[in-house]
PDB file of C-alpha atoms in Angstrom:
ATOM      1  CA  MET A   1      23.598  64.814 -37.653  1.00 81.00           C
ATOM      2  CA  PHE A   2      26.170  62.999 -39.750  1.00 88.00           C
ATOM      3  CA  PHE A   3      28.819  63.440 -37.060  1.00 86.00           C
ATOM      4  CA  SER A   4      26.581  61.410 -34.759  1.00 84.00           C
ATOM      5  CA  ILE A   5      26.026  58.887 -37.564  1.00 87.00           C
ATOM      6  CA  GLY A   6      29.796  58.474 -37.874  1.00 88.00           C
ATOM      7  CA  VAL A   7      29.934  57.766 -34.135  1.00 85.00           C
ATOM      8  CA  LEU A   8      27.062  55.274 -34.430  1.00 84.00           C
ATOM      9  CA  LEU A   9      28.593  53.389 -37.367  1.00 87.00           C
ATOM     10  CA  ALA A  10      31.965  53.188 -35.608  1.00 86.00           C
ATOM     11  CA  SER A  11      30.257  51.746 -32.524  1.00 82.00           C
ATOM     12  CA  ALA A  12      28.332  49.272 -34.698  1.00 83.00           C
ATOM     13  CA  GLY A  13      31.554  47.836 -36.130  1.00 85.00           C
ATOM     14  CA  PHE A  14      31.547  49.350 -39.619  1.00 88.00           C
ATOM     15  CA  THR A  15      34.924  50.251 -41.100  1.00 90.00           C
ATOM     16  CA  LEU A  16      35.888  53.831 -41.864  1.00 91.00           C
ATOM     17  CA  ILE A  17      35.570  53.261 -45.618  1.00 92.00           C
ATOM     18  CA  GLN A  18      32.175  51.566 -45.219  1.00 91.00           C
ATOM     19  CA  SER A  19      30.874  54.454 -43.112  1.00 91.00           C
ATOM     20  CA  VAL A  20      31.953  57.206 -45.521  1.00 92.00           C
ATOM     21  CA  VAL A  21      30.794  55.264 -48.606  1.00 91.00           C
ATOM     22  CA  MET A  22      27.431  54.653 -46.907  1.00 90.00           C
ATOM     23  CA  THR A  23      26.934  58.399 -46.512  1.00 91.00           C
ATOM     24  CA  LEU A  24      27.967  58.926 -50.138  1.00 90.00           C
ATOM     25  CA  ALA A  25      25.652  56.196 -51.448  1.00 87.00           C
ATOM     26  CA  VAL A  26      22.679  56.540 -49.087  1.00 85.00           C
ATOM     27  CA  HIS A  27      22.792  60.211 -47.983  1.00 84.00           C
ATOM     28  CA  ALA A  28      19.727  59.754 -45.773  1.00 83.00           C
ATOM     29  CA  ALA A  29      20.186  59.999 -42.018  1.00 80.00           C
ATOM     30  CA  PRO A  30      17.145  57.947 -40.862  1.00 78.00           C
ATOM     31  CA  LEU A  31      18.042  54.971 -43.072  1.00 81.00           C
ATOM     32  CA  GLN A  32      21.701  55.101 -42.031  1.00 83.00           C
ATOM     33  CA  VAL A  33      20.682  55.135 -38.382  1.00 79.00           C
ATOM     34  CA  PHE A  34      18.541  52.052 -38.972  1.00 77.00           C
ATOM     35  CA  ILE A  35      21.395  50.248 -40.745  1.00 81.00           C
ATOM     36  CA  GLY A  36      23.762  51.126 -37.923  1.00 80.00           C
ATOM     37  CA  GLN A  37      21.344  49.956 -35.241  1.00 74.00           C
ATOM     38  CA  SER A  38      20.311  46.737 -37.011  1.00 74.00           C
ATOM     39  CA  ASP A  39      23.675  45.145 -36.140  1.00 65.00           C
ATOM     40  CA  GLY A  40      23.668  43.114 -39.378  1.00 62.00           C
ATOM     41  CA  SER A  41      20.732  41.029 -38.191  1.00 66.00           C
ATOM     42  CA  ILE A  42      18.267  42.164 -40.858  1.00 68.00           C
ATOM     43  CA  GLY A  43      17.935  40.299 -44.165  1.00 71.00           C
ATOM     44  CA  ILE A  44      18.357  41.846 -47.605  1.00 76.00           C
ATOM     45  CA  TRP A  45      14.637  41.830 -48.460  1.00 77.00           C
ATOM     46  CA  ALA A  46      13.722  43.438 -45.151  1.00 73.00           C
ATOM     47  CA  LEU A  47      16.385  46.068 -45.793  1.00 76.00           C
ATOM     48  CA  VAL A  48      14.903  46.742 -49.250  1.00 80.00           C
ATOM     49  CA  MET A  49      11.428  47.131 -47.716  1.00 77.00           C
ATOM     50  CA  VAL A  50      12.724  49.510 -45.063  1.00 75.00           C
ATOM     51  CA  THR A  51      14.610  51.523 -47.689  1.00 78.00           C
ATOM     52  CA  LEU A  52      11.500  51.903 -49.842  1.00 79.00           C
ATOM     53  CA  LEU A  53       9.378  52.937 -46.880  1.00 75.00           C
ATOM     54  CA  VAL A  54      11.837  55.285 -45.167  1.00 74.00           C
ATOM     55  CA  ASN A  55      12.894  56.937 -48.443  1.00 78.00           C
ATOM     56  CA  PHE A  56       9.440  57.086 -50.053  1.00 80.00           C
ATOM     57  CA  ARG A  57       9.422  60.806 -49.342  1.00 79.00           C
ATOM     58  CA  PHE A  58      12.118  61.244 -51.985  1.00 85.00           C
ATOM     59  CA  MET A  59       9.669  60.270 -54.702  1.00 85.00           C
ATOM     60  CA  ILE A  60       7.366  63.100 -53.660  1.00 84.00           C
ATOM     61  CA  MET A  61      10.225  65.598 -53.349  1.00 85.00           C
ATOM     62  CA  SER A  62      11.705  64.665 -56.725  1.00 86.00           C
ATOM     63  CA  SER A  63       8.300  65.050 -58.365  1.00 85.00           C
ATOM     64  CA  VAL A  64       8.042  68.590 -57.004  1.00 85.00           C
ATOM     65  CA  LEU A  65      11.560  69.503 -58.111  1.00 85.00           C
ATOM     66  CA  CYS A  66      10.987  68.106 -61.610  1.00 83.00           C
ATOM     67  CA  GLU A  67       8.400  70.856 -62.086  1.00 82.00           C
ATOM     68  CA  HIS A  68      11.153  73.416 -61.481  1.00 82.00           C
ATOM     69  CA  PHE A  69      13.678  71.630 -63.734  1.00 84.00           C
ATOM     70  CA  LYS A  70      11.557  71.311 -66.874  1.00 80.00           C
ATOM     71  CA  SER A  71      14.352  72.648 -69.091  1.00 82.00           C
ATOM     72  CA  VAL A  72      16.886  70.145 -67.698  1.00 84.00           C
ATOM     73  CA  SER A  73      17.424  66.867 -69.533  1.00 86.00           C
ATOM     74  CA  MET A  74      16.516  63.589 -67.850  1.00 84.00           C
ATOM     75  CA  ALA A  75      20.151  62.456 -68.072  1.00 85.00           C
ATOM     76  CA  LYS A  76      21.339  65.467 -66.036  1.00 83.00           C
ATOM     77  CA  MET A  77      18.637  64.978 -63.435  1.00 84.00           C
ATOM     78  CA  MET A  78      19.538  61.294 -63.059  1.00 85.00           C
ATOM     79  CA  TRP A  79      23.203  62.186 -62.488  1.00 86.00           C
ATOM     80  CA  SER A  80      22.226  64.601 -59.716  1.00 86.00           C
ATOM     81  CA  VAL A  81      19.600  62.429 -58.004  1.00 85.00           C
ATOM     82  CA  GLN A  82      22.059  61.381 -55.277  1.00 85.00           C
ATOM     83  CA  LEU A  83      22.227  65.011 -54.143  1.00 88.00           C
ATOM     84  CA  LEU A  84      18.560  64.975 -53.138  1.00 87.00           C
ATOM     85  CA  SER A  85      17.927  65.127 -49.421  1.00 85.00           C
ATOM     86  CA  VAL A  86      15.413  66.807 -47.154  1.00 81.00           C
ATOM     87  CA  SER A  87      17.803  69.742 -46.699  1.00 82.00           C
ATOM     88  CA  THR A  88      18.590  70.259 -50.395  1.00 85.00           C
ATOM     89  CA  PHE A  89      14.925  69.903 -51.320  1.00 86.00           C
ATOM     90  CA  THR A  90      13.890  72.453 -48.703  1.00 83.00           C
ATOM     91  CA  LEU A  91      16.494  74.964 -49.869  1.00 83.00           C
ATOM     92  CA  ALA A  92      15.814  74.503 -53.590  1.00 82.00           C
ATOM     93  CA  ASN A  93      12.043  74.621 -53.206  1.00 80.00           C
ATOM     94  CA  ALA A  94      12.066  77.621 -50.859  1.00 80.00           C
ATOM     95  CA  ARG A  95      14.251  79.714 -53.190  1.00 75.00           C
ATOM     96  CA  LYS A  96      12.672  78.665 -56.501  1.00 73.00           C
ATOM     97  CA  LYS A  97      11.452  82.209 -57.235  1.00 75.00           C
ATOM     98  CA  ASP A  98      14.593  83.995 -56.056  1.00 74.00           C
ATOM     99  CA  VAL A  99      17.352  82.322 -58.105  1.00 74.00           C
ATOM    100  CA  HIS A 100      18.173  82.630 -61.793  1.00 78.00           C
ATOM    101  CA  ASP A 101      18.865  78.935 -62.388  1.00 82.00           C
ATOM    102  CA  ASN A 102      17.002  76.586 -60.040  1.00 84.00           C
ATOM    103  CA  TYR A 103      18.909  73.502 -61.156  1.00 87.00           C
ATOM    104  CA  ARG A 104      22.359  75.014 -60.597  1.00 88.00           C
ATOM    105  CA  TYR A 105      21.235  76.303 -57.220  1.00 88.00           C
ATOM    106  CA  PHE A 106      20.113  72.749 -56.355  1.00 89.00           C
ATOM    107  CA  LEU A 107      23.493  71.395 -57.480  1.00 90.00           C
ATOM    108  CA  GLY A 108      25.301  73.912 -55.268  1.00 91.00           C
ATOM    109  CA  CYS A 109      23.160  72.994 -52.265  1.00 89.00           C
ATOM    110  CA  GLY A 110      23.496  69.273 -52.953  1.00 90.00           C
ATOM    111  CA  LEU A 111      27.242  69.143 -53.522  1.00 92.00           C
ATOM    112  CA  SER A 112      28.041  71.238 -50.452  1.00 92.00           C
ATOM    113  CA  SER A 113      25.572  69.268 -48.313  1.00 91.00           C
ATOM    114  CA  LEU A 114      26.922  65.872 -49.411  1.00 92.00           C
ATOM    115  CA  PHE A 115      30.533  66.976 -48.920  1.00 93.00           C
ATOM    116  CA  VAL A 116      29.815  68.219 -45.389  1.00 92.00           C
ATOM    117  CA  ALA A 117      27.872  65.011 -44.602  1.00 92.00           C
ATOM    118  CA  MET A 118      30.801  62.830 -45.714  1.00 94.00           C
ATOM    119  CA  LEU A 119      33.308  64.980 -43.801  1.00 94.00           C
ATOM    120  CA  ALA A 120      31.164  64.895 -40.650  1.00 92.00           C
ATOM    121  CA  THR A 121      30.777  61.107 -40.928  1.00 92.00           C
ATOM    122  CA  LEU A 122      34.548  60.789 -41.226  1.00 93.00           C
ATOM    123  CA  LEU A 123      35.200  63.043 -38.217  1.00 90.00           C
ATOM    124  CA  GLY A 124      32.554  61.312 -36.119  1.00 87.00           C
ATOM    125  CA  TYR A 125      34.073  57.920 -36.898  1.00 89.00           C
ATOM    126  CA  ILE A 126      37.635  59.039 -36.071  1.00 87.00           C
ATOM    127  CA  ILE A 127      36.857  61.088 -32.959  1.00 83.00           C
ATOM    128  CA  ARG A 128      34.554  58.432 -31.517  1.00 78.00           C
ATOM    129  CA  ALA A 129      37.564  56.453 -30.244  1.00 65.00           C
ATOM    130  CA  ASP A 130      38.532  59.318 -27.913  1.00 67.00           C
ATOM    131  CA  LEU A 131      35.069  60.057 -26.563  1.00 66.00           C
ATOM    132  CA  GLY A 132      34.007  59.329 -23.031  1.00 66.00           C
ATOM    133  CA  VAL A 133      30.719  57.744 -22.038  1.00 65.00           C
ATOM    134  CA  THR A 134      29.083  61.107 -21.277  1.00 67.00           C
ATOM    135  CA  ALA A 135      30.154  62.676 -24.585  1.00 67.00           C
ATOM    136  CA  TYR A 136      28.930  59.648 -26.498  1.00 63.00           C
ATOM    137  CA  ALA A 137      25.542  59.814 -24.746  1.00 67.00           C
ATOM    138  CA  VAL A 138      25.182  63.508 -25.633  1.00 68.00           C
ATOM    139  CA  ILE A 139      26.035  62.851 -29.303  1.00 65.00           C
ATOM    140  CA  ALA A 140      23.560  59.970 -29.418  1.00 65.00           C
ATOM    141  CA  MET A 141      20.833  62.490 -28.502  1.00 69.00           C
ATOM    142  CA  ILE A 142      21.467  64.716 -31.541  1.00 67.00           C
ATOM    143  CA  LEU A 143      19.311  62.804 -34.017  1.00 65.00           C
ATOM    144  CA  PRO A 144      16.275  62.314 -31.724  1.00 69.00           C
ATOM    145  CA  ILE A 145      16.367  66.016 -30.756  1.00 71.00           C
ATOM    146  CA  HIS A 146      16.697  67.060 -34.401  1.00 67.00           C
ATOM    147  CA  PHE A 147      13.685  65.079 -35.583  1.00 66.00           C
ATOM    148  CA  THR A 148      11.628  66.059 -32.539  1.00 71.00           C
ATOM    149  CA  ALA A 149      12.309  69.709 -33.350  1.00 72.00           C
ATOM    150  CA  LEU A 150      11.161  69.153 -36.941  1.00 66.00           C
ATOM    151  CA  VAL A 151       7.925  67.650 -35.682  1.00 68.00           C
ATOM    152  CA  GLY A 152       7.433  70.572 -33.302  1.00 70.00           C
ATOM    153  CA  MET A 153       7.716  72.992 -36.235  1.00 69.00           C
ATOM    154  CA  SER A 154       4.628  71.421 -37.810  1.00 66.00           C
ATOM    155  CA  TRP A 155       2.397  72.642 -34.965  1.00 70.00           C
ATOM    156  CA  PRO A 156      -0.527  73.565 -34.933  1.00 74.00           C
ATOM    157  CA  LYS A 157      -1.020  70.638 -37.320  1.00 75.00           C
ATOM    158  CA  TRP A 158      -1.758  67.989 -34.750  1.00 75.00           C
ATOM    159  CA  ARG A 159      -1.345  64.834 -36.837  1.00 76.00           C
ATOM    160  CA  PRO A 160       2.480  64.808 -37.124  1.00 76.00           C
ATOM    161  CA  VAL A 161       2.759  65.505 -33.407  1.00 78.00           C
ATOM    162  CA  ALA A 162       0.217  62.803 -32.521  1.00 80.00           C
ATOM    163  CA  ALA A 163       1.823  60.269 -34.878  1.00 79.00           C
ATOM    164  CA  THR A 164       5.260  60.959 -33.383  1.00 78.00           C
ATOM    165  CA  ALA A 165       3.989  60.611 -29.811  1.00 81.00           C
ATOM    166  CA  ILE A 166       2.145  57.366 -30.584  1.00 82.00           C
ATOM    167  CA  GLY A 167       5.139  56.003 -32.493  1.00 80.00           C
ATOM    168  CA  PHE A 168       7.425  56.867 -29.574  1.00 79.00           C
ATOM    169  CA  ALA A 169       5.197  54.902 -27.187  1.00 82.00           C
ATOM    170  CA  ALA A 170       4.439  52.017 -29.549  1.00 81.00           C
ATOM    171  CA  THR A 171       7.938  51.357 -30.908  1.00 78.00           C
ATOM    172  CA  PRO A 172       9.370  49.626 -27.789  1.00 79.00           C
ATOM    173  CA  VAL A 173       6.262  47.452 -27.490  1.00 80.00           C
ATOM    174  CA  VAL A 174       6.195  46.422 -31.152  1.00 79.00           C
ATOM    175  CA  GLY A 175       9.983  46.090 -31.175  1.00 75.00           C
ATOM    176  CA  ALA A 176       9.797  43.509 -28.389  1.00 77.00           C
ATOM    177  CA  TRP A 177       7.681  41.321 -30.715  1.00 80.00           C
ATOM    178  CA  VAL A 178       9.165  41.877 -34.161  1.00 72.00           C
ATOM    179  CA  GLY A 179      12.682  43.165 -33.450  1.00 70.00           C
ATOM    180  CA  VAL A 180      14.228  45.577 -35.969  1.00 66.00           C
ATOM    181  CA  TYR A 181      11.233  45.213 -38.281  1.00 68.00           C
ATOM    182  CA  HIS A 182       9.362  47.686 -36.080  1.00 72.00           C
ATOM    183  CA  VAL A 183      10.929  50.475 -38.150  1.00 67.00           C
ATOM    184  CA  PHE A 184       8.440  49.933 -40.959  1.00 70.00           C
ATOM    185  CA  ILE A 185       5.644  48.059 -39.139  1.00 78.00           C
ATOM    186  CA  VAL A 186       4.902  50.947 -36.732  1.00 80.00           C
ATOM    187  CA  PRO A 187       4.662  53.647 -39.479  1.00 78.00           C
ATOM    188  CA  LEU A 188       2.461  51.429 -41.655  1.00 78.00           C
ATOM    189  CA  LEU A 189       0.118  50.681 -38.759  1.00 84.00           C
ATOM    190  CA  LEU A 190      -0.099  54.372 -37.839  1.00 83.00           C
ATOM    191  CA  GLY A 191      -0.802  55.295 -41.452  1.00 81.00           C
ATOM    192  CA  ALA A 192      -3.556  52.691 -41.626  1.00 84.00           C
ATOM    193  CA  VAL A 193      -5.121  54.004 -38.392  1.00 84.00           C
ATOM    194  CA  PHE A 194      -5.162  57.603 -39.640  1.00 82.00           C
ATOM    195  CA  LEU A 195      -6.607  56.566 -43.010  1.00 83.00           C
ATOM    196  CA  PHE A 196      -9.301  54.515 -41.283  1.00 85.00           C
ATOM    197  CA  ALA A 197     -10.149  57.489 -39.061  1.00 82.00           C
ATOM    198  CA  ASP A 198     -10.509  59.661 -42.170  1.00 80.00           C
ATOM    199  CA  ARG A 199     -12.840  57.135 -43.762  1.00 81.00           C
ATOM    200  CA  VAL A 200     -14.985  56.923 -40.629  1.00 80.00           C
ATOM    201  CA  THR A 201     -15.227  60.702 -40.205  1.00 79.00           C
ATOM    202  CA  GLY A 202     -15.615  61.340 -43.924  1.00 73.00           C
ATOM    203  CA  LYS A 203     -12.574  63.603 -44.116  1.00 65.00           C
ATOM    204  CA  THR A 204     -10.263  63.744 -47.127  1.00 57.00           C
ATOM    205  CA  PRO A 205      -6.671  62.755 -46.208  1.00 53.00           C
TER     206      PRO A 205
END
């Protein structure tokens, strides 16, 4: 994923240092893709809103992990917060009963994951200059395929699949009206529709 992000950031005009530092500081593929595709046309407040929306899942994941790290001081957890990602959360949460020290296991997952992400961003940025049009098109497909596969793994839960399909169809239409702001307008509208449907049918979300 981060190899393709390196290619994207190079194509968007970011410097090598900016691209690697972005992976170090952000460490979240969807947000980095948005930043790379926004072409500098989005304002700071819109970027803050997008960051809060796209990365809201980290609040939920960190709350779950805090239950496993009860013996760890707040200072230590704050120092390691940058290592949190979907991958490190999944690994740490899945192995919580199999490891002796959950926090050290999380640190191992996080440090190795962040290092590989930075290295892949660097390689993607450097190699991008030698890629042909076909190779670039194939690399650009990595992220969409990755996230589509994640959605497919949620089946038979139909909501993630339905939300993804509707978002796929609605994004170009909404994007034609509101530009890059579609990245948080479409998810919010979909969330509101699903919540309204729950209220109407009397189901608990």
